[in-house]
CSV table of C-alpha atoms in Angstrom, one decimal:
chain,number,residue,atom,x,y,z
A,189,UNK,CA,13.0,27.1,10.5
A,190,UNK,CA,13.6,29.8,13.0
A,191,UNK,CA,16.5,29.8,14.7
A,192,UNK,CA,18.9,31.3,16.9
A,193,UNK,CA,22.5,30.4,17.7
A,194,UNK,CA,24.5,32.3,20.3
A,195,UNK,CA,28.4,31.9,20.2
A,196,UNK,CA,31.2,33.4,22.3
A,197,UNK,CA,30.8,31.9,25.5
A,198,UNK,CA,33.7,31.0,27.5
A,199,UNK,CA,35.8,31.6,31.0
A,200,UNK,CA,37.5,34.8,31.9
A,201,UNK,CA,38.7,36.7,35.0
A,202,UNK,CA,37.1,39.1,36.8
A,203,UNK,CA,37.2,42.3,35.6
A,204,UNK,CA,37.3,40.9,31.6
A,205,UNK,CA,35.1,40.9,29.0
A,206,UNK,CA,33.3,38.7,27.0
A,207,UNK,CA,31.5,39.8,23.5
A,208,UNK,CA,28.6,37.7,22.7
A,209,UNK,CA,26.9,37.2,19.3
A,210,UNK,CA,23.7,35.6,18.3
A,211,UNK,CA,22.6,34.6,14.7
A,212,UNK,CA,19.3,34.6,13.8
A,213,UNK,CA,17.7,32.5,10.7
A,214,UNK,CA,14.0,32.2,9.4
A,215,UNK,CA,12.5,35.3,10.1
A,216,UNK,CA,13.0,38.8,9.5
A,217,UNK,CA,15.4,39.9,11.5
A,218,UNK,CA,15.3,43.5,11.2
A,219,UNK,CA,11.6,43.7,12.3
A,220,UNK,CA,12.0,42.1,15.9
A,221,UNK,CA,13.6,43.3,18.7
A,222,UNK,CA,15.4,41.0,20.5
A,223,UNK,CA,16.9,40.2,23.9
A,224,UNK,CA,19.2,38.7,26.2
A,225,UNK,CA,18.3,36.4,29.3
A,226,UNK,CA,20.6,34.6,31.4
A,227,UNK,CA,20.5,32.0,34.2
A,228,UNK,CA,23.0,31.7,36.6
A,229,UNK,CA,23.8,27.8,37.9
A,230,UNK,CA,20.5,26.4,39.6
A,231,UNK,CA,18.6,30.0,39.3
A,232,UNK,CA,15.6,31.3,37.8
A,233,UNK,CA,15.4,33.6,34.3
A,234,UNK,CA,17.2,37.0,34.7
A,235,UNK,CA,16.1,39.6,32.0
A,236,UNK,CA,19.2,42.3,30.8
A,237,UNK,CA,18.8,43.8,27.6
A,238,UNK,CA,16.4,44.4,25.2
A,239,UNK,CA,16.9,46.1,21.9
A,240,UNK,CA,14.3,47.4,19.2
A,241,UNK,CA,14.5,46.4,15.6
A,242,UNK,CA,16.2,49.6,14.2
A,243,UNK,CA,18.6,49.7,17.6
A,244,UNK,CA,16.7,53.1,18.5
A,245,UNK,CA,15.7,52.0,22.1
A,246,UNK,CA,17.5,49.7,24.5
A,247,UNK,CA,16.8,48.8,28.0
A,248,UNK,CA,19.1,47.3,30.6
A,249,UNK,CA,18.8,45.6,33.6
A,250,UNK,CA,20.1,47.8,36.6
A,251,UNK,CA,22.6,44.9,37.4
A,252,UNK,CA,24.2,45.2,33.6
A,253,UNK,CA,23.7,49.3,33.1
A,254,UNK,CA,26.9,50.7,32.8
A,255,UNK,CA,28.9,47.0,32.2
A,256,UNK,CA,26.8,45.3,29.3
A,257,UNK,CA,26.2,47.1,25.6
A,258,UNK,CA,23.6,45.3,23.5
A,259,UNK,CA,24.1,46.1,19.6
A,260,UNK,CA,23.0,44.4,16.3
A,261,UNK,CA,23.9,44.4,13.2
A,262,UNK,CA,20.7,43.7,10.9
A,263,UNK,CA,22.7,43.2,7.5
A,264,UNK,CA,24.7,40.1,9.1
A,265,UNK,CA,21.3,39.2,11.5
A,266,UNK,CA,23.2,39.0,14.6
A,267,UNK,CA,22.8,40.8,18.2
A,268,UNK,CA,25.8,41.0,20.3
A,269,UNK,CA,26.2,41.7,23.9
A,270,UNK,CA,29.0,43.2,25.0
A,271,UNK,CA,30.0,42.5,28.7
A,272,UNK,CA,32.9,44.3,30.4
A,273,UNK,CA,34.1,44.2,33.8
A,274,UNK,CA,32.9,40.8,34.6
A,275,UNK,CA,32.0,40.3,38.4
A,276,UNK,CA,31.6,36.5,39.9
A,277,UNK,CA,28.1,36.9,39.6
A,278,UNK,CA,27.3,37.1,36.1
A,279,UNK,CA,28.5,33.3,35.7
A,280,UNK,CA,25.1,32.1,33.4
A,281,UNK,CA,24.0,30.7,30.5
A,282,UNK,CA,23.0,33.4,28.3
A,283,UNK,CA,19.8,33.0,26.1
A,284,UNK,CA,19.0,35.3,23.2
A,285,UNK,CA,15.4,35.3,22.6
A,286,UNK,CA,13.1,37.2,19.9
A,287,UNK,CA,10.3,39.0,20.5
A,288,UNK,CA,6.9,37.6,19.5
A,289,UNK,CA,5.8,40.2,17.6
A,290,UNK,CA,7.4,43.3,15.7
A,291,UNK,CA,6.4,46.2,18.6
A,292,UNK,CA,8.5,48.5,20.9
A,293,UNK,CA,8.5,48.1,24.2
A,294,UNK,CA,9.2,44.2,24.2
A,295,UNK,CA,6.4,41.5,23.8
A,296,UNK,CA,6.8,38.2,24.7
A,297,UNK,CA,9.9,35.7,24.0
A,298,UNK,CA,8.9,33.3,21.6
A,299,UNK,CA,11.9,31.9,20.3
A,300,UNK,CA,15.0,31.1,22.2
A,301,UNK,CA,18.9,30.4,21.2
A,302,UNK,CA,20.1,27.4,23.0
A,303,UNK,CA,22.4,29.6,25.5
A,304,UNK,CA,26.1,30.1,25.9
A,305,UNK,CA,28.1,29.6,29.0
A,306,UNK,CA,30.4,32.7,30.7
A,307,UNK,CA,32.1,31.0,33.6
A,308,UNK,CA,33.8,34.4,35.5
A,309,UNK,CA,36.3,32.9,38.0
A,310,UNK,CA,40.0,33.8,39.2
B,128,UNK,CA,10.1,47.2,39.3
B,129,UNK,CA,7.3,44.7,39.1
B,130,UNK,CA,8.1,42.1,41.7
B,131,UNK,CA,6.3,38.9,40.4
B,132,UNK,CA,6.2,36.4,43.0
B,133,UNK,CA,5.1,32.6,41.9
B,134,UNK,CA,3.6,30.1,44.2
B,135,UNK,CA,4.1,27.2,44.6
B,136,UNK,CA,7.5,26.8,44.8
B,137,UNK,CA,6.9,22.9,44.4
B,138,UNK,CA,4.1,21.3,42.7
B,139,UNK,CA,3.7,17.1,43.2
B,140,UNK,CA,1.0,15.5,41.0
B,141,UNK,CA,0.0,12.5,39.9
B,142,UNK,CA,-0.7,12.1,35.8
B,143,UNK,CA,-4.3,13.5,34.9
B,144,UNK,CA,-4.8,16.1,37.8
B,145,UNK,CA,-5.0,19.5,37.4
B,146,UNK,CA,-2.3,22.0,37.8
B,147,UNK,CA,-2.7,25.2,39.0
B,148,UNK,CA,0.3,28.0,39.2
B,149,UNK,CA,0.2,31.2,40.6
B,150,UNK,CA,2.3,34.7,39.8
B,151,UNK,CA,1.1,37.1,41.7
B,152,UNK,CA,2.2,40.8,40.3
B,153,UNK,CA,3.9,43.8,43.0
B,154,UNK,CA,1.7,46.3,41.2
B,155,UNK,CA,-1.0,46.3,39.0
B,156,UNK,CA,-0.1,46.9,34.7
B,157,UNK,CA,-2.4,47.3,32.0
B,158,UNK,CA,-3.1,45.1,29.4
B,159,UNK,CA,-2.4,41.3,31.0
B,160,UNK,CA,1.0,42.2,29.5
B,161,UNK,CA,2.4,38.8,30.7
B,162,UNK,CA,3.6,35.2,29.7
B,163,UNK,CA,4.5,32.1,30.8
B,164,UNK,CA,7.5,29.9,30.2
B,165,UNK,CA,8.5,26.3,30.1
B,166,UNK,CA,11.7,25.0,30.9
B,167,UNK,CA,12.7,21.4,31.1
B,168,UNK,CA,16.3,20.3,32.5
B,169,UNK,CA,19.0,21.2,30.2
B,170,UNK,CA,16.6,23.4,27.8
B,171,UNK,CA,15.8,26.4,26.9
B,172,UNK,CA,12.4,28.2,28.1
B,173,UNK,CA,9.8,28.0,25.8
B,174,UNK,CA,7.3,30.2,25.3
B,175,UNK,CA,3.6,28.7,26.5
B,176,UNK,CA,1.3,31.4,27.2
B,177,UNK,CA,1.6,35.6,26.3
B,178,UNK,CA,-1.4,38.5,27.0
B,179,UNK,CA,-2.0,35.9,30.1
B,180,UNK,CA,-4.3,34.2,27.9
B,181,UNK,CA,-3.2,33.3,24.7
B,182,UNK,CA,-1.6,30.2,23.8
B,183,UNK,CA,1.9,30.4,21.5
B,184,UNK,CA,1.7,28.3,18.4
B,185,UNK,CA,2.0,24.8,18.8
B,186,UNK,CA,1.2,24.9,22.5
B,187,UNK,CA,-1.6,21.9,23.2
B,188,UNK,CA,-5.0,23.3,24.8
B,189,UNK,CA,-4.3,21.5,28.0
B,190,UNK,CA,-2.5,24.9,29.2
B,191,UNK,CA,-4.5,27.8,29.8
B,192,UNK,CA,-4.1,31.1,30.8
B,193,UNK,CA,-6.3,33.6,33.3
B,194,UNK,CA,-5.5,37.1,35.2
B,195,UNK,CA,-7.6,39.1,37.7
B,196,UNK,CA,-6.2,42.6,38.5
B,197,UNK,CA,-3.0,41.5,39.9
B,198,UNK,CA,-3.2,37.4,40.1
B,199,UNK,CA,-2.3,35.6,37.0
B,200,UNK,CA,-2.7,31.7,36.8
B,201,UNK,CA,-1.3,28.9,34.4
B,202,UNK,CA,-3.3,26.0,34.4
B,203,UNK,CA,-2.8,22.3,33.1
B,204,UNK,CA,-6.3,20.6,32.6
B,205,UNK,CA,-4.6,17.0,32.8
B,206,UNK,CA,-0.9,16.7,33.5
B,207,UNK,CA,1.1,14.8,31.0
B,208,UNK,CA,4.5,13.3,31.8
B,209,UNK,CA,5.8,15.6,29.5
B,210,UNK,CA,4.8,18.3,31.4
B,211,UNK,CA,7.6,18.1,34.2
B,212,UNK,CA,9.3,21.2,34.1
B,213,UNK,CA,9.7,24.7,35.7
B,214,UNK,CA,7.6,27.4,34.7
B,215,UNK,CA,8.4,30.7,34.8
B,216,UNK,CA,6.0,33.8,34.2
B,217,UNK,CA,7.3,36.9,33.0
B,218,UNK,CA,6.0,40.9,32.7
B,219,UNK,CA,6.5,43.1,30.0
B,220,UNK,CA,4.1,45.6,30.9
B,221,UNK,CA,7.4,47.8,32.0
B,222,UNK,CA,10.9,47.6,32.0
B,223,UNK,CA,12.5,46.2,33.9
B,224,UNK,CA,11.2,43.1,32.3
B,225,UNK,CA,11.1,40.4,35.4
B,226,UNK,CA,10.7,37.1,35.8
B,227,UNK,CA,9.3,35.3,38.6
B,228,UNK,CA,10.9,32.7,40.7
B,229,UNK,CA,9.6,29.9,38.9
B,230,UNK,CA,7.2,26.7,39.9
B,231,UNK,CA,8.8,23.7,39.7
B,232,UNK,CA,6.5,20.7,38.6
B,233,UNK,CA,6.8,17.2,39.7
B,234,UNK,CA,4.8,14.1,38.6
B,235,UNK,CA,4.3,12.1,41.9
C-alpha cells in the first residue's frame, strides 16, 4: 500500500522552528518528486514546496522563500521541511503529497500523508 | 501567478442532480495542466481529476473533467451522499503551483 506519514508537528513561538519529516512506503521513492501543502484552520489548500526526485530543483512559495528548506533523503525515503522563523500565520496542517507521475516540473498530487499540525502562538 | 478563481462558493443539491464546478484560470497555460481535489471534513484531499480530464485510479465515472482555453469544469453526473465535500482545483502548468478557493458541496 502506498503511504505517507508526516511526523514532527507541534506548538512553538514565533520566531522558532519546526523540522518536518514525511515517510514514504509502497512506491519508489526516489523517482517522484514530492511536496508540501498546508491548510491553515478553516482555509483552502496552500502549495509551498516542491522538490524533484534527485533534489536538483525546488520551488517555494513566495510566502516560505527564505524561511522554509525542503530536503529529502531518498536512502531513508523521507522528505523534510524545514521551517524557521515561524510567524502566526503559518499555523496549518501540513500535507505531504507525491507527485503522480515521475516528471519535473510537478504533476498532480495523488497521494497524500494524513497532515501534521504547527500551532505558532506566544 | 495563476490566480484560479472557483465558483460557486456554495453548491446545495438534492441526491441525483448534477453538479457543475467552475475554476476559472488568471491566464491561459498549455496543456490542461490541472486537477481537481476532494476533501471531506477531517481528511486529506484526494486526488479526482488531473490533465482536466482524466480520472485518478479508483475514481467512479460519475466525475468528469472538461477545459476550454481558460474555464475548467468538474462535473458529478448524479450526486451521491458521499459526495459532500469541498473541492479544490489546482494548476501545475507553472510555479507557483495554486490552488483555488474551493467549492463547497452540500446535499439539500
Amino acid at each position: 500500500e502506498v503511504q505517507l506519514l508526516e511526523s514532527g508537528g507541534g506548538s512553538v513561538q514565533p520566531g522558532g522552528s519546526l523540522r518536518l519529516s514525511c515517510a514514504a512506503s509502497g512506491f519508489t521513492f526516489n523517482t517522484h518528486a514530492m511536496n508540501w501543502v498546508r491548510q491553515a484552520p478553516g482555509q483552502g489548500l496552500e502549495w509551498i514546496s516542491s522538490i524533484s526526485d534527485s533534489a536538483t530543483n525546488i520551488y517555494y512559495a513566495d510566502s516560505v522563500k527564505g524561511r522554509f528548506t525542503i530536503s529529502r533523503d531518498n536512502s531513508k525515503n523521507t522528505v523534510y521541511l524545514q521551517m524557521d522563523s515561524l510567524r502566526a500565520d503559518d499555523t496549518a496542517v501540513y500535507y505531504c503529497a507525491k507527485d503522480l507521475y515521475s516528471v519535473w516540473p510537478p504533476d498532480a498530487f495523488d497521494i497524500w500523508g494524513q497532515g501534521t499540525t504547527v500551532t505558532v502562538s506566544s | 501567478e495563476i490566480v484560479l478563481t472557483q465558483s460557486p462558493g456554495t453548491l446545495s443539491l438534492s441526491l441525483g442532480e448534477r453538479a457543475t464546478l467552475s475554476c476559472r484560470a488568471s491566464q491561459y497555460f498549455a496543456s490542461g495542466y490541472l486537477a481537481w481535489y476532494q476533501q471531506k471534513p477531517g481528511q486529506a484531499p484526494r486526488l479526482l481529476i488531473y490533465h482536466a480530464s482524466r480520472r485518478a485510479t479508483g475514481i467512479p465515472d460519475r466525475f468528469s473533467g472538461s477545459w476550454s482555453g481558460t474555464d475548467f469544469a468538474l462535473t458529478i453526473s448524479r450526486l451521491e451522499p458521499e459526495d459532500l465535500a469541498v473541492y479544490y482545483c489546482q494548476q501545475y502548468s507553472l510555479s507557483p503551483l495554486t490552488f483555488g478557493g474551493g467549492t463547497k458541496v452540500e446535499i439539500k
